Each structure stands twice: as C-alpha cells, then as structure tokens.
Amino acid sequence: MSKIWETVKVVLIVAVLAGAVFFGVNYLMHPQSTAKSLTNKTSKTARQKTPHKRSIQLVAVGDSLTEGVGDEAEGGYVGQIKQTLTSKQHLKVATTNAGKSGDRSDQILARINKSKTLQQKIAHADVITVTVGGNDLLQTLEGSITSNNTSKNNATVAKAQTVYAKKLTTLFNKLQSLNKSASLFVFSIYNPVYVNFPNVTSIDQYVRQWNDQTKTTVSQYNHAYFMDINTTMSHGQYKTAAEINKLKKAASDTTLTSLASTAAITNALSAESKTNNLISKSDNFHPNKKGYRIFTNKLYQTMLAHNSWLLKK
C-alpha cells in the first residue's frame, strides 16, 4: 500500500512540475497573451463579484447648457447621455432636466430650495450633473466692465470670483445635504466668442479663472468630479497651433468693452463671418447638437472612470 502511495505522490509531483514548466515556457514565448489571459480572468471575476445596477436616476441642474438650448431636438447632453447609457451600458435611465436658461449659481440654488419635488428627485438620484458659472461671469462683465483699464477690470473680476466661490459652495452644500452618496459631475464653462474674437485675451483669462475656481470648489467634495470642455468648445474646428495663429491674424480689432453686454456681443458677431462648428448658428452662443456631443462624451468618459454610481451598494 505504501508503495502505491509513493507512486501516486511521484505522479502528482511530476504533473505539477510539468504544468509549471509548460506555463513558464508558454509565458516566455507569449508573455503578452498569457498576461492578458490572466488579466481577463481576473477582471471577469471582479465583475462577477461587483454587481451593477440595472437602472439609474440622473438629475441635471443648471443653466441653459443643462436645459439644452441650441439642441432642442435631442435635449442637449441630458437627452444624449440617456441614449448613450441605454445603448452602451444597457441601463434603464430616468432623467430629470432642471436646467433653466439665464440662471446664475444663486438662482439655481433658489429653484432647488423652492421645489420640494426637485429636492426629492435629487435625494433619490444616482448621478447629479451641473452646468454653472457662465451667467455669473456674464453678469460681472455686463455690470462692471466699463473701461479698457486692465488692472481695474482684473480686480473687478477677482472680487466677483470670490463671491462666486461662496455661492458655488452653498449650492454644492445643498446638493450633498440632500444626497451624500450620489456622484456629482460638474462641467466647465467655455468662451463662445473665441473663434470671432481670439485676440480679446481677457475673456479667455476670465473664463480660465472661473473654471479654476469651480474646479477648486468641486475638489472639496466626495464623489465630485470637474469636467473641462473649455478648449475643445471654444476653439471648435480650429485645433492646431497653426490654425489658431491664422485665426488670430485674420481677426478684426475688438476690445473687451465692445463685448461687455449681450446686445454688444450680438451686434459684434453679426459683423463677423466666422463660425464655430460646435456652436449653434441661431445665437452663436450655445452648443449645437455636435457641441453637446462633446459634453456627452466627456460626461460618459468621466462617469466610467468614476463608476461608484453604477455599483450596487
């Protein structure tokens, strides 16, 4: 009997050694495919151990960029992200679009505070998206920029930025007080008149400052992510350094004060012939369907990179 067990042990040892030798040789000959096979198996196991939700609720709050002005057919990025999540992630998606054209950060907050229904929607959301800041900056430019004194204008915008930061903090505090577990995705603003007025560098500067402030504020919250679409949306089809250079050389001389109101911008744009292929031709300000696709793709990529909203608790 002992001889039989000894024989069995020898066979088992030989089998194990043979398997190890086979794996080692195979790995040396095909290191990438072997590693990929192991990774795929590990990933598959991980996916099996982490069940995903089959349906989610997405609540979008903000201004005209959330409302979808410029792409009424699909409802802007809110309508597009619903389609994307349904087709690519096979999810049942319920959306609430609480965007209102012209709203500043404090007005977005006021609507949330006023509506019990919206508060309940936010409380039950898996995902909350926000567009904010554009109207706050526009209000500053319209109400305070009265000269081409750069130092004075910079000080005015810096002061307004501090006020904006406080309003933004109050807004995000409200959202997280209603729902601490939802993932919060916040878009940057962009310069809608860049293609026609690329030499008015102060607008670019103020847009970047505003975005930096929003990004800094967002970073202070859990499950909150800032999404920068500024350069892509502002530059449109002009992507390379050479194209931007050519654009600047062809641009007419325009000052900041000549663009310091909505009416002035509209009049100035009517005299220009260039268009941004991501901006609606109806107002030269809001995204068109293609522009909102930039928003949607950025949101989708960020959601996949930070997918706690998708995992079952």
Tab-separated table of N, CA, C and O in Angstrom, residues 144-160 202 205-206 209 256-257:
chain	number	residue	atom	x	y	z
A	144	SER	N	-19.949	95.404	-14.718
A	144	SER	CA	-18.792	96.026	-14.068
A	144	SER	C	-17.669	96.455	-15.005
A	144	SER	O	-16.844	97.284	-14.630
A	145	ILE	N	-17.593	95.886	-16.194
A	145	ILE	CA	-16.501	96.225	-17.107
A	145	ILE	C	-16.911	97.455	-17.923
A	145	ILE	O	-17.728	97.374	-18.837
A	146	THR	N	-16.373	98.591	-17.560
A	146	THR	CA	-16.760	99.846	-18.215
A	146	THR	C	-15.587	100.560	-18.869
A	146	THR	O	-15.751	101.626	-19.434
A	147	SER	N	-14.419	100.003	-18.787
A	147	SER	CA	-13.258	100.644	-19.414
A	147	SER	C	-12.274	99.569	-19.848
A	147	SER	O	-12.437	98.392	-19.538
A	148	ASN	N	-11.258	99.973	-20.588
A	148	ASN	CA	-10.207	99.043	-21.003
A	148	ASN	C	-9.000	99.131	-20.081
A	148	ASN	O	-7.876	98.820	-20.470
A	149	ASN	N	-9.245	99.566	-18.850
A	149	ASN	CA	-8.213	99.582	-17.823
A	149	ASN	C	-8.045	98.153	-17.304
A	149	ASN	O	-8.843	97.665	-16.507
A	150	THR	N	-7.006	97.471	-17.780
A	150	THR	CA	-6.821	96.049	-17.489
A	150	THR	C	-6.722	95.772	-15.994
A	150	THR	O	-7.357	94.837	-15.489
A	151	SER	N	-5.952	96.550	-15.282
A	151	SER	CA	-5.779	96.336	-13.839
A	151	SER	C	-7.101	96.468	-13.100
A	151	SER	O	-7.431	95.659	-12.218
A	152	LYS	N	-7.869	97.476	-13.464
A	152	LYS	CA	-9.169	97.698	-12.831
A	152	LYS	C	-10.122	96.550	-13.131
A	152	LYS	O	-10.824	96.053	-12.246
A	153	ASN	N	-10.146	96.115	-14.384
A	153	ASN	CA	-11.025	95.014	-14.778
A	153	ASN	C	-10.639	93.708	-14.083
A	153	ASN	O	-11.496	92.948	-13.635
A	154	ASN	N	-9.331	93.456	-13.998
A	154	ASN	CA	-8.866	92.246	-13.327
A	154	ASN	C	-9.280	92.228	-11.858
A	154	ASN	O	-9.689	91.187	-11.321
A	155	ALA	N	-9.189	93.374	-11.211
A	155	ALA	CA	-9.580	93.474	-9.801
A	155	ALA	C	-11.082	93.264	-9.633
A	155	ALA	O	-11.533	92.605	-8.687
A	156	THR	N	-11.842	93.789	-10.573
A	156	THR	CA	-13.304	93.629	-10.541
A	156	THR	C	-13.696	92.156	-10.674
A	156	THR	O	-14.536	91.653	-9.923
A	157	VAL	N	-13.076	91.484	-11.622
A	157	VAL	CA	-13.390	90.064	-11.851
A	157	VAL	C	-12.927	89.212	-10.668
A	157	VAL	O	-13.627	88.280	-10.254
A	158	ALA	N	-11.762	89.532	-10.110
A	158	ALA	CA	-11.253	88.775	-8.959
A	158	ALA	C	-12.203	88.887	-7.761
A	158	ALA	O	-12.456	87.903	-7.055
A	159	LYS	N	-12.728	90.073	-7.548
A	159	LYS	CA	-13.679	90.289	-6.447
A	159	LYS	C	-14.961	89.497	-6.688
A	159	LYS	O	-15.498	88.851	-5.781
A	160	ALA	N	-15.445	89.523	-7.928
A	160	ALA	CA	-16.654	88.773	-8.274
A	160	ALA	C	-16.421	87.263	-8.162
A	160	ALA	O	-17.326	86.504	-7.794
A	202	SER	N	-8.497	88.832	-22.639
A	202	SER	CA	-9.035	88.969	-21.279
A	202	SER	C	-10.217	88.039	-21.043
A	202	SER	O	-10.389	87.513	-19.950
A	205	GLN	N	-8.846	84.706	-20.303
A	205	GLN	CA	-8.278	84.717	-18.956
A	205	GLN	C	-9.362	84.570	-17.891
A	205	GLN	O	-9.222	83.781	-16.963
A	206	TYR	N	-10.451	85.319	-18.040
A	206	TYR	CA	-11.516	85.286	-17.036
A	206	TYR	C	-12.248	83.938	-17.041
A	206	TYR	O	-12.631	83.437	-15.990
A	209	GLN	N	-10.010	81.580	-15.170
A	209	GLN	CA	-10.097	81.851	-13.731
A	209	GLN	C	-11.364	81.245	-13.140
A	209	GLN	O	-11.341	80.631	-12.070
A	256	LEU	N	-12.435	94.576	-25.167
A	256	LEU	CA	-13.294	93.913	-24.189
A	256	LEU	C	-14.576	94.699	-23.957
A	256	LEU	O	-15.657	94.130	-23.888
A	257	THR	N	-14.476	96.011	-23.869
A	257	THR	CA	-15.674	96.811	-23.563
A	257	THR	C	-16.698	96.769	-24.688
A	257	THR	O	-17.884	96.959	-24.449
